CSV table of C-alpha atoms in Angstrom, one decimal:
chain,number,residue,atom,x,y,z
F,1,UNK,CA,-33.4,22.2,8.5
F,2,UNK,CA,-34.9,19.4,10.3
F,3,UNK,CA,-33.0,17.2,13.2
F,4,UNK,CA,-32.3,13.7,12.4
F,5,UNK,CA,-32.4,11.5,15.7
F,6,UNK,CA,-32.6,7.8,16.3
F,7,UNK,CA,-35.3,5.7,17.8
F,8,UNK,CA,-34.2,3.4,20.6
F,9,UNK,CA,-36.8,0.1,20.8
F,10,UNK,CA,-37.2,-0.9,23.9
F,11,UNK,CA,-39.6,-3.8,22.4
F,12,UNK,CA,-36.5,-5.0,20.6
F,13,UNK,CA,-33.9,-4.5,23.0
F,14,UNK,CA,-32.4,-4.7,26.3
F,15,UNK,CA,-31.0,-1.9,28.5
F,16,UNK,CA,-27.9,-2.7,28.0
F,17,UNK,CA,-28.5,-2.8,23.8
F,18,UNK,CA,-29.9,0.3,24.4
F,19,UNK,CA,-27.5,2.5,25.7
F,20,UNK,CA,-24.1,1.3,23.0
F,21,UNK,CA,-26.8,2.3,20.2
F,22,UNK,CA,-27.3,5.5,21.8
F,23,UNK,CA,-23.6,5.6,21.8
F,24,UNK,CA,-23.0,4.5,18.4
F,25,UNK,CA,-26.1,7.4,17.2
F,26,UNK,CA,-23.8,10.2,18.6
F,27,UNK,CA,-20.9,9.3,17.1
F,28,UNK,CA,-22.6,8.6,13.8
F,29,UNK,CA,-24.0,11.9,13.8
F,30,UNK,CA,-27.6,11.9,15.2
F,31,UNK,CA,-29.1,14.6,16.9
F,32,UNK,CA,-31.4,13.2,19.6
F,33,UNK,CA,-33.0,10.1,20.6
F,34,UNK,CA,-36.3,9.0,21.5
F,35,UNK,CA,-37.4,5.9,23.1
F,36,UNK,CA,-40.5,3.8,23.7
F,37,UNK,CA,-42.2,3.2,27.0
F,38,UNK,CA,-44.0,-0.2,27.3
F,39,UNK,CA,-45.0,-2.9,29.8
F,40,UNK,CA,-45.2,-5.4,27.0
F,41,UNK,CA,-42.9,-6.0,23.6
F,42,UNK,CA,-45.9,-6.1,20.8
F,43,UNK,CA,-44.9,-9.8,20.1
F,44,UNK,CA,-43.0,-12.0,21.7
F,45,UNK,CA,-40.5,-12.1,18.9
F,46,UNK,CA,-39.6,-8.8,19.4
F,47,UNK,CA,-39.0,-9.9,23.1
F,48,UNK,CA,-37.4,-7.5,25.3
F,49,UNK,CA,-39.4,-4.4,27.5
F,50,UNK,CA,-37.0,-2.5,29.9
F,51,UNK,CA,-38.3,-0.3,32.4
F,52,UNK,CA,-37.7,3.1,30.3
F,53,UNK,CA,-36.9,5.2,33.4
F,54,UNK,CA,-33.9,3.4,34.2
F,55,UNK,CA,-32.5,3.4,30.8
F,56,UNK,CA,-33.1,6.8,30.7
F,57,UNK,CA,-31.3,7.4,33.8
F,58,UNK,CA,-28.1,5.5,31.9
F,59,UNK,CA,-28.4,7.7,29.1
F,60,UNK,CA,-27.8,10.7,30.9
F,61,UNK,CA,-24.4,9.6,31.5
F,62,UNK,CA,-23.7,7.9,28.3
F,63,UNK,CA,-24.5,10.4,25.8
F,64,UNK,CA,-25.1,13.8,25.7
F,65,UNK,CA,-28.1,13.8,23.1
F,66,UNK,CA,-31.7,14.8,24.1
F,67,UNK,CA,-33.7,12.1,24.9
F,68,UNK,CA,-37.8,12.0,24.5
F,69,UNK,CA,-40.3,9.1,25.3
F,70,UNK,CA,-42.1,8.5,22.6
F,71,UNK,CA,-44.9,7.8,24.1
F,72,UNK,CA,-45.7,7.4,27.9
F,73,UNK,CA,-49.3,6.9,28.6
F,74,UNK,CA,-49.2,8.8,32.1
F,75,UNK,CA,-53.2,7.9,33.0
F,76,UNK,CA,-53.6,4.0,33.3
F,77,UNK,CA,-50.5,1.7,34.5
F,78,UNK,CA,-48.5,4.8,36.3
F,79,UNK,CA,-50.7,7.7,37.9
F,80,UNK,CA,-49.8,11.0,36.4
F,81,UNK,CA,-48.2,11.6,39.6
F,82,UNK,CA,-45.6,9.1,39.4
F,83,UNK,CA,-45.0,9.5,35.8
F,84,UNK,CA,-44.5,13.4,37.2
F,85,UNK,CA,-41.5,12.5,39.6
F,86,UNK,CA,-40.3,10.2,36.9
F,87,UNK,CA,-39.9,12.7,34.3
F,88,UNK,CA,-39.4,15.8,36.9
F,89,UNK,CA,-35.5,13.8,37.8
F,90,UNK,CA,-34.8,12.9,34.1
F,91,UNK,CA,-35.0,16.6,33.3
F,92,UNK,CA,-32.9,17.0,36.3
F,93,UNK,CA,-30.2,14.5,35.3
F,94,UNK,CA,-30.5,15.7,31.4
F,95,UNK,CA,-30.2,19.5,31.4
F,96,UNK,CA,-32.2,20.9,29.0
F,97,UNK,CA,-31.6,17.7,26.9
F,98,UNK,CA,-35.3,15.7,28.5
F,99,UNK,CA,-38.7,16.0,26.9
F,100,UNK,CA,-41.6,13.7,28.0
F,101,UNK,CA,-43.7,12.6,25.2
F,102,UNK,CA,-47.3,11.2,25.9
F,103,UNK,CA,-50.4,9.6,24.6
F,104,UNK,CA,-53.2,7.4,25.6
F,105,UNK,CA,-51.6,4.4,25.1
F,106,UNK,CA,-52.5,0.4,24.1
F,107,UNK,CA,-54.6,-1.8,26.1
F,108,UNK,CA,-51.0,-4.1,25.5
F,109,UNK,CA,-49.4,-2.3,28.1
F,110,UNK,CA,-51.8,-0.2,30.2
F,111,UNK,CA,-54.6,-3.2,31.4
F,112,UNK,CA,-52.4,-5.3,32.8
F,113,UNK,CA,-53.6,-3.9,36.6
F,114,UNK,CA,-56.9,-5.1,36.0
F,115,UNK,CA,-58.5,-1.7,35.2
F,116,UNK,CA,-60.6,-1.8,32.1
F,117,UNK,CA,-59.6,0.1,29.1
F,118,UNK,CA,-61.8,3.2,27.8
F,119,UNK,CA,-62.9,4.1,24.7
F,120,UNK,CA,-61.2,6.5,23.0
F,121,UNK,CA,-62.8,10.1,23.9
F,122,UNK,CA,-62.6,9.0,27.5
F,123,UNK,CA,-58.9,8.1,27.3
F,124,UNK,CA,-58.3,11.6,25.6
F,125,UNK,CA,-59.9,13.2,28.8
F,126,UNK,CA,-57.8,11.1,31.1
F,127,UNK,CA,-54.6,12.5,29.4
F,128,UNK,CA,-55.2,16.1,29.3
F,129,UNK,CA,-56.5,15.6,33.1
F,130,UNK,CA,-52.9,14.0,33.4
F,131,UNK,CA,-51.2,16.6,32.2
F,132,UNK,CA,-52.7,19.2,34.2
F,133,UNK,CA,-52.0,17.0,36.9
F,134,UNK,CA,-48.2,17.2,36.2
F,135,UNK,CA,-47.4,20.3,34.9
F,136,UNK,CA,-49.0,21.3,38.5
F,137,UNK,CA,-46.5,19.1,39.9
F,138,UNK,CA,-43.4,20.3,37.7
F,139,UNK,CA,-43.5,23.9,39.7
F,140,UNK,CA,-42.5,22.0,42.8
F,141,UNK,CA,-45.7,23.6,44.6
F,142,UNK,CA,-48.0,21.3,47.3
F,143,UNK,CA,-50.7,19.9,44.9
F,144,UNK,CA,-54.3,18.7,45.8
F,145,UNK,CA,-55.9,17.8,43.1
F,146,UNK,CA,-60.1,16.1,42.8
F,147,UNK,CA,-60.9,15.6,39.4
F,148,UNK,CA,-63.1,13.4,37.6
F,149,UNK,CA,-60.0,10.8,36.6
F,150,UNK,CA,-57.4,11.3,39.7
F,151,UNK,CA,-56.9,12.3,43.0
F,152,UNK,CA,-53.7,14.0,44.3
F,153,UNK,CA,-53.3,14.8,48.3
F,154,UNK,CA,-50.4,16.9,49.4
F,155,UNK,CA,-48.2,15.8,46.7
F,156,UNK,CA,-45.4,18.0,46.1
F,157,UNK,CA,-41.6,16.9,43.8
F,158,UNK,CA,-38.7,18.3,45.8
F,159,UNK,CA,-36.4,17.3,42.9
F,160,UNK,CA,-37.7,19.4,40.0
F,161,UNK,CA,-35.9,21.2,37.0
F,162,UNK,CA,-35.3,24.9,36.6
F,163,UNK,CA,-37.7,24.7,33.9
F,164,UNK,CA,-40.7,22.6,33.4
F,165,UNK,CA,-40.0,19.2,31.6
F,166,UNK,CA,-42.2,20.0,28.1
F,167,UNK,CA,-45.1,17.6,27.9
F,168,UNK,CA,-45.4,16.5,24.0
F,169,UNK,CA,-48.0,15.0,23.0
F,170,UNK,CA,-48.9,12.4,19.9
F,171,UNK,CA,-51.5,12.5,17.3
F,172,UNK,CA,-52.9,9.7,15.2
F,173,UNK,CA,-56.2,11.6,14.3
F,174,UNK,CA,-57.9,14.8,14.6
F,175,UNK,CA,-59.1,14.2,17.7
F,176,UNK,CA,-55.7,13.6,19.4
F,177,UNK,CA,-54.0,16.3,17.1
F,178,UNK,CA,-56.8,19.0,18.3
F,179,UNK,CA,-55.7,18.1,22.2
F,180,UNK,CA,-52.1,18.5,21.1
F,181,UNK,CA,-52.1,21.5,19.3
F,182,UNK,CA,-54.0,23.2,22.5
F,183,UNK,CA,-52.5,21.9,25.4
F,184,UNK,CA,-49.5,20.5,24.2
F,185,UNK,CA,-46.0,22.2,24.3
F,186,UNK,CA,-45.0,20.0,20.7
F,187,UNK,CA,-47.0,17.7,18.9
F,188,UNK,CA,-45.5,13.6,18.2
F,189,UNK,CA,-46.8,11.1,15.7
F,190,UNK,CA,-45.4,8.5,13.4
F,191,UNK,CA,-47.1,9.5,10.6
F,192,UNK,CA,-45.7,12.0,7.7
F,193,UNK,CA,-49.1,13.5,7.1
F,194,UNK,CA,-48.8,16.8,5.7
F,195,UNK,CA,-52.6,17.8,6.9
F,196,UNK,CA,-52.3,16.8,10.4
F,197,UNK,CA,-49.0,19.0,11.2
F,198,UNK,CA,-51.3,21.6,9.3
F,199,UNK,CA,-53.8,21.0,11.8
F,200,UNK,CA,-51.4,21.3,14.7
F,201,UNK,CA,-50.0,24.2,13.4
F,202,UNK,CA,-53.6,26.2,12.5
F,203,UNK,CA,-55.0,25.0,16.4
F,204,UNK,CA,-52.8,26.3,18.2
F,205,UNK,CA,-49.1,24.5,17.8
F,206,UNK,CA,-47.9,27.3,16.2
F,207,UNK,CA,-43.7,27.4,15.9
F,208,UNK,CA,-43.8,24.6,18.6
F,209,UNK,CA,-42.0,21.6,17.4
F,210,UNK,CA,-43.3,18.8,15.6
F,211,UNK,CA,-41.4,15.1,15.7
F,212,UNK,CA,-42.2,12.0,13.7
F,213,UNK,CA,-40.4,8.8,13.7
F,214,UNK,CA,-40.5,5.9,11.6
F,215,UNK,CA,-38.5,2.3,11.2
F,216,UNK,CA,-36.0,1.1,8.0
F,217,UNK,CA,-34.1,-2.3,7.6
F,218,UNK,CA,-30.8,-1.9,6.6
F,219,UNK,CA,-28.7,-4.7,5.3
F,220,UNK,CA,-27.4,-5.7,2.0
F,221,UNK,CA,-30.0,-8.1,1.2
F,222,UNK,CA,-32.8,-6.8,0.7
F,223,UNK,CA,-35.4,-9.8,0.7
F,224,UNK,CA,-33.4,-11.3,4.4
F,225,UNK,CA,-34.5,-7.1,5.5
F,226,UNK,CA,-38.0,-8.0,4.3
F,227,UNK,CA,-38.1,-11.3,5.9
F,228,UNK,CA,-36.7,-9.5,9.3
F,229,UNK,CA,-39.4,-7.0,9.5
F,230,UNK,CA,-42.3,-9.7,8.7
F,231,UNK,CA,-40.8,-11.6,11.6
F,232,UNK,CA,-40.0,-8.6,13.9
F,233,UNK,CA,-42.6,-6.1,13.4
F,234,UNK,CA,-45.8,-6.9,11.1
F,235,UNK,CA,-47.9,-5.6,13.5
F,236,UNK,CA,-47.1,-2.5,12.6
F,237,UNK,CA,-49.1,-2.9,9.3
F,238,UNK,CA,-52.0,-4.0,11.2
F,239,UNK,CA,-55.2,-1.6,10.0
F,240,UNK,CA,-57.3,0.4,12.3
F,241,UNK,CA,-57.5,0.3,16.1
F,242,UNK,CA,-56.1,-2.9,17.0
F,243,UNK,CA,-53.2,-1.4,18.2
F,244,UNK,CA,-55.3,0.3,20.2
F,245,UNK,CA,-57.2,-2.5,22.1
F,246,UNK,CA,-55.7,-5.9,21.6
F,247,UNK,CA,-54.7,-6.7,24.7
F,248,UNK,CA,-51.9,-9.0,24.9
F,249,UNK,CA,-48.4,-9.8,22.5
F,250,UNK,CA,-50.3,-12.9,21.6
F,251,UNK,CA,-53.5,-11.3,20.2
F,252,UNK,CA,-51.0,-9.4,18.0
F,253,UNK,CA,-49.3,-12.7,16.9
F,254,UNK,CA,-52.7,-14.2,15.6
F,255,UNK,CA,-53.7,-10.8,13.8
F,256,UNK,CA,-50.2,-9.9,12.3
F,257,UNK,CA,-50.4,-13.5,10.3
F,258,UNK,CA,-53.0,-11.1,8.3
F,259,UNK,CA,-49.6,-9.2,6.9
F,260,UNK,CA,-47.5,-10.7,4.0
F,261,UNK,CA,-44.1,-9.9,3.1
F,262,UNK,CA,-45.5,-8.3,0.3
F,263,UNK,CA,-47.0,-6.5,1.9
F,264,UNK,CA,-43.4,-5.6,4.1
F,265,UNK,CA,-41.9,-4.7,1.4
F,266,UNK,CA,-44.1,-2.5,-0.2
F,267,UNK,CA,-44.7,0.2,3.1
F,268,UNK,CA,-41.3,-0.4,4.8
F,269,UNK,CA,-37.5,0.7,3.4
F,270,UNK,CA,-35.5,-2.3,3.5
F,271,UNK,CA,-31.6,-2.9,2.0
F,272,UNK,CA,-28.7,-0.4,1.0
F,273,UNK,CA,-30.4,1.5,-1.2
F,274,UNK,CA,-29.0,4.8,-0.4
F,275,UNK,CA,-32.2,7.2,-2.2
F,276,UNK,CA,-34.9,5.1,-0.6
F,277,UNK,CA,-33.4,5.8,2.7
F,278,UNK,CA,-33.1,9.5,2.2
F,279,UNK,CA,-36.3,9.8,0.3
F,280,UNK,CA,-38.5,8.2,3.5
F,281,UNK,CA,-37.1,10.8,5.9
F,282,UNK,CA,-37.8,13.3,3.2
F,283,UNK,CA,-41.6,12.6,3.9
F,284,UNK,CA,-41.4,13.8,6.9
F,285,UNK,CA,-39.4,16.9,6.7
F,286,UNK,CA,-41.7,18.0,3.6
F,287,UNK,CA,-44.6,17.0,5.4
F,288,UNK,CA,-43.2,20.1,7.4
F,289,UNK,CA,-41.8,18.2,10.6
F,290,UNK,CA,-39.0,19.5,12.9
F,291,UNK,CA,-37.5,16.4,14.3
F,292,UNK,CA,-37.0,13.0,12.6
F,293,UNK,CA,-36.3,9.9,14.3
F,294,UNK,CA,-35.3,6.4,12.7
F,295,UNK,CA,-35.2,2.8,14.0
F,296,UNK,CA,-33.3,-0.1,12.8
F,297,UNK,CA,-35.4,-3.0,12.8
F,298,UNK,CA,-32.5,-5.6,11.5
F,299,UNK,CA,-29.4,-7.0,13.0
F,300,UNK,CA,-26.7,-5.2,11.6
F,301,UNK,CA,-26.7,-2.5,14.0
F,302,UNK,CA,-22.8,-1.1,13.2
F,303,UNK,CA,-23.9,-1.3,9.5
F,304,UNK,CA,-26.8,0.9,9.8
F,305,UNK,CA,-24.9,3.7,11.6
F,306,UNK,CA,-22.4,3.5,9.4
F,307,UNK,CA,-24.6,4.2,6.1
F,308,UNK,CA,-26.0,6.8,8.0
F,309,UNK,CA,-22.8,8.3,8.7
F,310,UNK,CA,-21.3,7.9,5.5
F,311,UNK,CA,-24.4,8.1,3.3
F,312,UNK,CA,-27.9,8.9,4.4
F,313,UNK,CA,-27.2,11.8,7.1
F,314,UNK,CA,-24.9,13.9,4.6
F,315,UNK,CA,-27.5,13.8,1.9
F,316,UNK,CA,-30.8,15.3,4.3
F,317,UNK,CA,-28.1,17.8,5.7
F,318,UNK,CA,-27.7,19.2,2.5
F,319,UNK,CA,-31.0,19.1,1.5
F,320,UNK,CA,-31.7,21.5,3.8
């Protein structure tokens, strides 16, 4: 039977937001938590962007849940050394209970030093250089590292875990799926795509765990929930690879006025209905994924845990 975990936004929220949801998931019956790393909220609506290390750091006193970042981008903003000792004393204050999720990012968050933003084949070489880069670093060994992306010098983490932190890493397309499946210790997208956790599993992912997360609107009006996710997060209905490159929360505003509410409420789960809930995270676990996470985009935060308590979460349990 799959996990059912929450997704804590740190687009949406602040730190402090952040950790009573994490709170209110354990008690309503959630298994684990993941939670975004960005620089930038994607618009300015949205409006909050906490530095995720420090949340994290509050999470391993206020809950007991495993926590994964989903996704840090270790290879433009933060060297994959820092990201290293980052996630080297998260695993340290989490147990067992830390897993550090990665991809190659936006240009939203990771351009704002000034360094240009590489295509995509480029940024897929910069990861898995990255990742060598830390796991190197996770044995608590000296590292000196040359590479083509990054230099290390006599870098060694004093504070490490017993055992490595696992490095997962997320797929939107073959390309990124192919690097996960052979160098990744679990594959991470947001998409419940049957043929890509296929493709995971045939590469090389084998029984290694596959997570997916995705976003509802609970509330008991179902056209203010539409309305709230057309205000909040449109851009997630933006096509292509403009996630990708658009560079700042404003570019975002002027492209999401391309989204309708129709359009809303046609891709996104929004109200009480108790079967549409269940039936999205159903995608995923017949898609064949291990680990399901799930975001509440609207404002009635006490609400949503609740109908997942009472509700949603009895009904996927069973199913399984």
């Amino acid at each position: 039977m799959p996990e059912y975990g929450y997704f804590l936004s740190c687009e949406q929220y602040g730190p402090a937001e952040l950790i009573e949801q994490a709170r209110m998931a354990e008690q309503a019956g959630f298994q684990s938590l993941w939670i975004s790393d960005h620089y930038h909220p994607w618009t300015d609506e949205q409006g909050q962007s906490p530095f995720v290390w420090s949340v994290i750091g509050a999470l391993s006193e206020a809950v007991s849940l495993p926590v994964e970042t989903a996704v840090t981008c270790p290879t433009v903003r933060m060297h994959p050394a820092v990201v290293a000792q980052a996630a080297a004393t998260s695993a340290v204050m989490s147990p067992g209970r830390f897993r550090l999720g990665v991809g190659t990012g936006e240009a939203l968050n990771e351009h704002i030093l000034g360094d240009a933003w590489p295509p995509a084949h480029i940024r897929l070489e910069m990861l898995e250089e990255a990742i060598q880069v830390m796991r190197r670093l996770f044995t608590g060994e000296e590292v000196n590292h040359h590479g083509t992306h990054y230099t290390v010098e006599n870098a060694r983490l004093y504070t490490v875990p017993d055992e490595p932190v696992p490095i997962d890493i997320s797929g939107f397309g073959p390309a990124a799926t192919k690097l996960a499946a052979r160098v990744g210790d679990g594959y991470v997208t947001t998409m419940p795509d049957a043929s890509m956790v296929e493709q995971y599993r045939k590469g090389g992912g084998g029984g290694k765990p596959v997570s997916g997360g995705t976003k509802v609107c609970y509330g008991t009006d179902r056209e203010e929930c539409v309305r709230t996710v057309h205000r909040l997060w449109a851009n997630e209905l933006l096509p292509g690879e403009l996630g990708q490159v658009l560079p700042s929360p404003k570019h975002f505003e002027q492209a999401q006025s391309l989204v309708t509410e129709d359009m809303v409420g046609e891709s996104r789960v929004c109200g009480d209905d108790v079967d549409e809930h269940v039936a999205e995270l159903r995608r995923f676990a017949d898609a064949g994924f291990d680990r399901i996470h799930v975001n509440q985009i609207g404002p009635d935060l006490r609400g949503f845990f609740d109908f997942y308590r009472t509700k949603v979460l009895p009904q996927l349990q069973q199913a399984g």
